Amino acid sequence: MVKKYIIGNGSIISTEAVVKDIEPMASCAPYFNICGNQMSLELMSDDIVYGLGETLRGANKRGWKYVSWCSDDPNHEENKNSLYGAHNFILIDGVKKLGFFFDTPSEITFDIGYTDPDKLIISMESLNLDLYIIDGEDSPSVVKEFRGLIGRSYIAPLWSFGYQQSRWSYPTAKDVMEVVDEYKKSKIPLECVYLDIDYMERYKDFTLDATKFPNFKEFVNNLKDDHIHLIPIIDAGVKVEDGYDCYMEGVKNGYFCTDKDGKPFDSAVWPGLVHYPDVLNPAARRWFGNKYKVLIDCGIDGFWNDMNEPSIFYTPDRLTECIDFIASKQGKLDLNLDEYFSLTDKLRELPNSKVDYGRMYHNASGKLINHELVHNLYGYNMTRAAGEAFNELREERTLLFSRASYVGMHRYGGIWTGDNKSWWSHIELIMHQLPNLNMVGFLYSGADLGGFSCDTTEDLLMRFIELGMFTPLMRNHACIGTRRQELYQFKHTDDFRNLINLRYALIPYLYSEYVKACLNDEMLFKPLAFKYSEDKMARSIEDQLLVGESIMIAPIYKQNAIGRYVYLPEPMKMVKFRSNNDYDTMDLEKGHHFINVNLNEVLVFILPNKLLPLAKPSMRVEDMDMYDLTYIKNGNDATYDYYMDDGVSKEPNGSIRTLK
Amino acid sequence: MVKKYIIGNGSIISTEAVVKDIEPMASCAPYFNICGNQMSLELMSDDIVYGLGETLRGANKRGWKYVSWCSDDPNHEENKNSLYGAHNFILIDGVKKLGFFFDTPSEITFDIGYTDPDKLIISMESLNLDLYIIDGEDSPSVVKEFRGLIGRSYIAPLWSFGYQQSRWSYPTAKDVMEVVDEYKKSKIPLECVYLDIDYMERYKDFTLDATKFPNFKEFVNNLKDDHIHLIPIIDAGVKVEDGYDCYMEGVKNGYFCTDKDGKPFDSAVWPGLVHYPDVLNPAARRWFGNKYKVLIDCGIDGFWNDMNEPSIFYTPDRLTECIDFIASKQGKLDLNLDEYFSLTDKLRELPNSKVDYGRMYHNASGKLINHELVHNLYGYNMTRAAGEAFNELREERTLLFSRASYVGMHRYGGIWTGDNKSWWSHIELIMHQLPNLNMVGFLYSGADLGGFSCDTTEDLLMRFIELGMFTPLMRNHACIGTRRQELYQFKHTDDFRNLINLRYALIPYLYSEYVKACLNDEMLFKPLAFKYSEDKMARSIEDQLLVGESIMIAPIYKQNAIGRYVYLPEPMKMVKFRSNNDYDTMDLEKGHHFINVNLNEVLVFILPNKLLPLAKPSMRVEDMDMYDLTYIKNGNDATYDYYMDDGVSKEPNGSIRTLK
């Protein structure tokens, strides 16, 4: 049951996150004590607080303060408050199950037991938002109701479940081919190769550097003949350069964000000075989305949208100010403490500053609106621009995911979890993020496997892969300057090949569960509390996940571990996989188990009376037979409702058959 | 059995880490394959590699690359290679047990399965070092032999086992008194309050800001009457200021490090420009150590030495270069990528640069030697300066610990683990650091409880305290600008009081085990592998520790955890403490257990036939009766060899009595 309440003056503009028309209640919002710019609620000691989608720390968000403010911050440390997304949904799973959606495009803070361990305190500079309150029988039904409210999730093509390799950068066609060839030589399946910013001509969106990629269209199509998809990055900022069509059109038509006087707003990112497309203006959004056509016409069928928080390295005024300030210290040899730190501070405060966001404006439905107030909608609408255009430009599904997001964007694309690090703790983090992302509709998602920044190690990458093999987006991605981490770079290539073969064998199951979750407003990754809500132990577990209806996973995320503890809320069949065709099974009782797990092994637990179908892997998804399946069954009467479709039709045209 | 080998030309100067005269072997070093500037060794798959003292990541160091290079880096993230200490001891615990001490004052790199999972590769720019190889029956005897080689560990006063409160800063006498009064009001025991850099007059060592601390001596002694010890910080750098005695004497006598022309070397830290005392020069070391007298004469009986890596914020030349470079960009509004990042890079490269270290010189035994080659000896010798002086200046033991260190410094003082963060992962980190620190002789040690930088939360602080209550140095310390984290700042003051009372009740046991470990070259904190070397499960555990001869601990380091798994390699008696006089006990079988643990509870496991003595807590250690003990016994015949002394005599004068 959903009820809507207007808090303060309500959301400053419609975020278009919600797709249903709901009449606001005349009464005050229940549960909350509203006072000034805060609304607060008492938490019971056993309440789990889920939600907030892409955030740091545990799956249970209690004990920290989170700020919804889309941020390009590559240091995903425990103490950070914001990441790239703004996903203002909270689910309290206690004696009652309650969902809250705080719908506002502005910054909003969730103090979940930080100030007071027993209080949830929500605050904004001015408390104006649309509040949706959902109660239900259980957590899954609260989520389902919420998901119905915000509309069906984006559905990715089947081929995008293949293994994907990325790096900042494979800057030339030759580099791309080397990756493709090395994977082939190592007999490891590969589906996509990514192009990071260097493929463009001086970082100009929708251009190609012809020296690095001569005959781009031919190159794309040659790869495609081999069922390899090339996925270029699109950045939000459009380079300021006389004669560059995208820039010229944007200026001419007033499609860029402006300063308060209506002049295109100057900021700088990779290309140097850029203007930001005003994606909150429907005309500009349509224009920008259609720009993707130039790449689509070359045969490109997938994109990743980046730097769309939007990220600002600097604005010319504040850069000038900063450099002038530092220059004013010229000739001083004995800086005192404050002076010395002010140098670093000045430069540190340059990027992604609220001062700059506060000077940028949108033309949203004819109304000039300050960017700071609607900041969290930018990435959403950039991706919506692409998604809306693809609906017209392409016959088939397009792979699309974004870094920044707000609820609502899930209808147009997925997300990746941004610039993580080659840290063991970042394997664990994925497990906490996935279910919370699923709650707000982001089903096609995944983390940079192996870790984006910092140097990886072979064992870390292998453990990343062993979790990532369950995520729809399974992409290995790394930063410039880090150790190379393609799977063929390491000593135990055989283990990596076996693991990727296992991923491919799992694709029918994963895709089936994924599409069913999209169509039925459900979650692909569920905390154990969603199924075993009366089991106190199960409720506390954050490092095991239910994946679809048949299985539970328990990844390893500690270096040098010889195994791990696993709790079974009911008897299950354990499968210890080394590859699709090399595994052991064992029936385990309900309760606590320590399971020995080698570095090349993956644990899967099959639920009672469920079965896990496995396909024969191939070097490409397109070459696989999705109906030639073997089953691992837990129980003679085990069944599975298997969904499959053609994998590309925009409106899923498949059907369910019951496997047994 | 210890053997010494000279690798290359041997250590460039004697580090004086080793106190025994050992004739080098004429033969080549066994085990290693030496090639160019590398020496490497094959690792077996079951080998655990302990050692390296204060480093990041696991207790088992396999799977990363570590660099011994004393570094002031406050970001203790998984991917970092260096911390403040240089502790070049490696213990391979496999079929054979082998200890290696790579004695060199220069930078040295330990690639422990980073490049190749099965190889230990040691490298230096030029491979010159003294190598000590120790083999033994088991890991404890290898460590004991090594510890005998490097000399007896510093022994701290008994009162320094009390609870200590610190912050950057309590800048005035009034602030200190507020802390003392609030603890008193909350009836929480408190032993020491720390003075961070702001007590000094413009950050000048051995001065006092008389406006902040009028009548300092009286203030110190008033606190002392109440058994509260005031512990000031001493920084390594001496401010350049005409008329300041420490500066004038140092210049006059040539006691400062110089540039290549013999002019005192200019660098900058908190006070602005400083010179670094040349603590490698025995005369300068003696002079600097004796400067502590001015504070000792005020009644001070404890110090912490900081910034002694040594940390350099900038040197005037390179600051000029940096500012000039940035100023050269004045007027440019459209910086390209490289130009933009070069601004930040220039400033980032300013502090702690090898360029600067390479321009600084020591006068070590009459020989001019470049600082870069002996960098890792600085903190060691600054602390040695103090330790040697205290031997002459004080009748009793002095509390002394340092941030930077090298093996050998353990004879003069302890260490704290530097600027950690209010991160849950940093609770876990302590468990990995303690045994490795103990191996190299650092027994009086501890981490900043609650976390130094970032904002803490009540539950995080409580879990930090629940581990920190077992470390000799039990200090709550936090950075300027962070949330206040004195124990009285939170909601559950009663829980904190109970926990600190428990700490005080444990002091007889902890102090007894600590002094015994000092006197017998043993470890206070041991990995389970040290006792249960044939138990594969026990060998893999990094989050349980043996503390002395009677107990094992299993701290909680996950937010919102309702308990944790514990593995018992043999049957033990579990004690679930809420306070010294409020606990439950339960006899548990060998094997795996999931133990429910509330936020205010501490798990202690008593080994078979051992007993844990508990004292009656008091507001101060001095007020406690160390012989009025109650016992928790595991078995009717349980005994414990209890050591106690007067707690202050420099040469421990106590005796052992067997409790039963």
GROMACS .gro file of N, CA, C and O in nm, chain A residues 41-49 62 92-96 117-119:
model
   72
   41LEU      N    1   1.273   0.954   1.322
   41LEU     CA    2   1.195   0.834   1.349
   41LEU      C    3   1.277   0.747   1.445
   41LEU      O    4   1.398   0.737   1.430
   42GLU      N    5   1.213   0.688   1.543
   42GLU     CA    6   1.284   0.601   1.637
   42GLU      C    7   1.306   0.465   1.572
   42GLU      O    8   1.215   0.409   1.512
   43LEU      N    9   1.426   0.412   1.589
   43LEU     CA   10   1.454   0.276   1.542
   43LEU      C   11   1.451   0.180   1.660
   43LEU      O   12   1.497   0.212   1.769
   44MET      N   13   1.397   0.062   1.636
   44MET     CA   14   1.401  -0.044   1.737
   44MET      C   15   1.537  -0.114   1.724
   44MET      O   16   1.597  -0.114   1.617
   45SER      N   17   1.577  -0.180   1.834
   45SER     CA   18   1.714  -0.234   1.831
   45SER      C   19   1.731  -0.343   1.725
   45SER      O   20   1.839  -0.361   1.672
   46ASP      N   21   1.625  -0.414   1.690
   46ASP     CA   22   1.638  -0.521   1.590
   46ASP      C   23   1.607  -0.477   1.447
   46ASP      O   24   1.617  -0.557   1.354
   47ASP      N   25   1.568  -0.352   1.430
   47ASP     CA   26   1.538  -0.304   1.295
   47ASP      C   27   1.663  -0.308   1.207
   47ASP      O   28   1.768  -0.258   1.246
   48ILE      N   29   1.648  -0.366   1.090
   48ILE     CA   30   1.753  -0.350   0.989
   48ILE      C   31   1.709  -0.236   0.898
   48ILE      O   32   1.591  -0.228   0.861
   49VAL      N   33   1.802  -0.150   0.864
   49VAL     CA   34   1.769  -0.041   0.771
   49VAL      C   35   1.840  -0.068   0.639
   49VAL      O   36   1.961  -0.050   0.627
   62ARG      N   37   2.269   0.099   0.917
   62ARG     CA   38   2.273   0.160   1.050
   62ARG      C   39   2.416   0.194   1.093
   62ARG      O   40   2.508   0.118   1.068
   92ILE      N   41   1.276  -0.021   0.622
   92ILE     CA   42   1.297  -0.064   0.760
   92ILE      C   43   1.237  -0.203   0.775
   92ILE      O   44   1.118  -0.224   0.756
   93ASP      N   45   1.325  -0.297   0.807
   93ASP     CA   46   1.285  -0.436   0.819
   93ASP      C   47   1.294  -0.472   0.967
   93ASP      O   48   1.402  -0.503   1.019
   94GLY      N   49   1.181  -0.458   1.035
   94GLY     CA   50   1.176  -0.490   1.176
   94GLY      C   51   1.047  -0.565   1.203
   94GLY      O   52   1.005  -0.647   1.120
   95VAL      N   53   0.984  -0.537   1.316
   95VAL     CA   54   0.853  -0.597   1.342
   95VAL      C   55   0.758  -0.554   1.230
   95VAL      O   56   0.686  -0.634   1.172
   96LYS      N   57   0.766  -0.425   1.196
   96LYS     CA   58   0.694  -0.379   1.077
   96LYS      C   59   0.792  -0.372   0.961
   96LYS      O   60   0.913  -0.360   0.981
  117PRO      N   61   2.231   0.629   1.812
  117PRO     CA   62   2.222   0.494   1.755
  117PRO      C   63   2.078   0.448   1.729
  117PRO      O   64   2.057   0.359   1.647
  118ASP      N   65   1.983   0.509   1.796
  118ASP     CA   66   1.845   0.461   1.784
  118ASP      C   67   1.755   0.554   1.705
  118ASP      O   68   1.632   0.552   1.719
  119LYS      N   69   1.814   0.640   1.624
  119LYS     CA   70   1.732   0.735   1.548
  119LYS      C   71   1.772   0.742   1.402
  119LYS      O   72   1.889   0.740   1.368
   0.00000   0.00000   0.00000
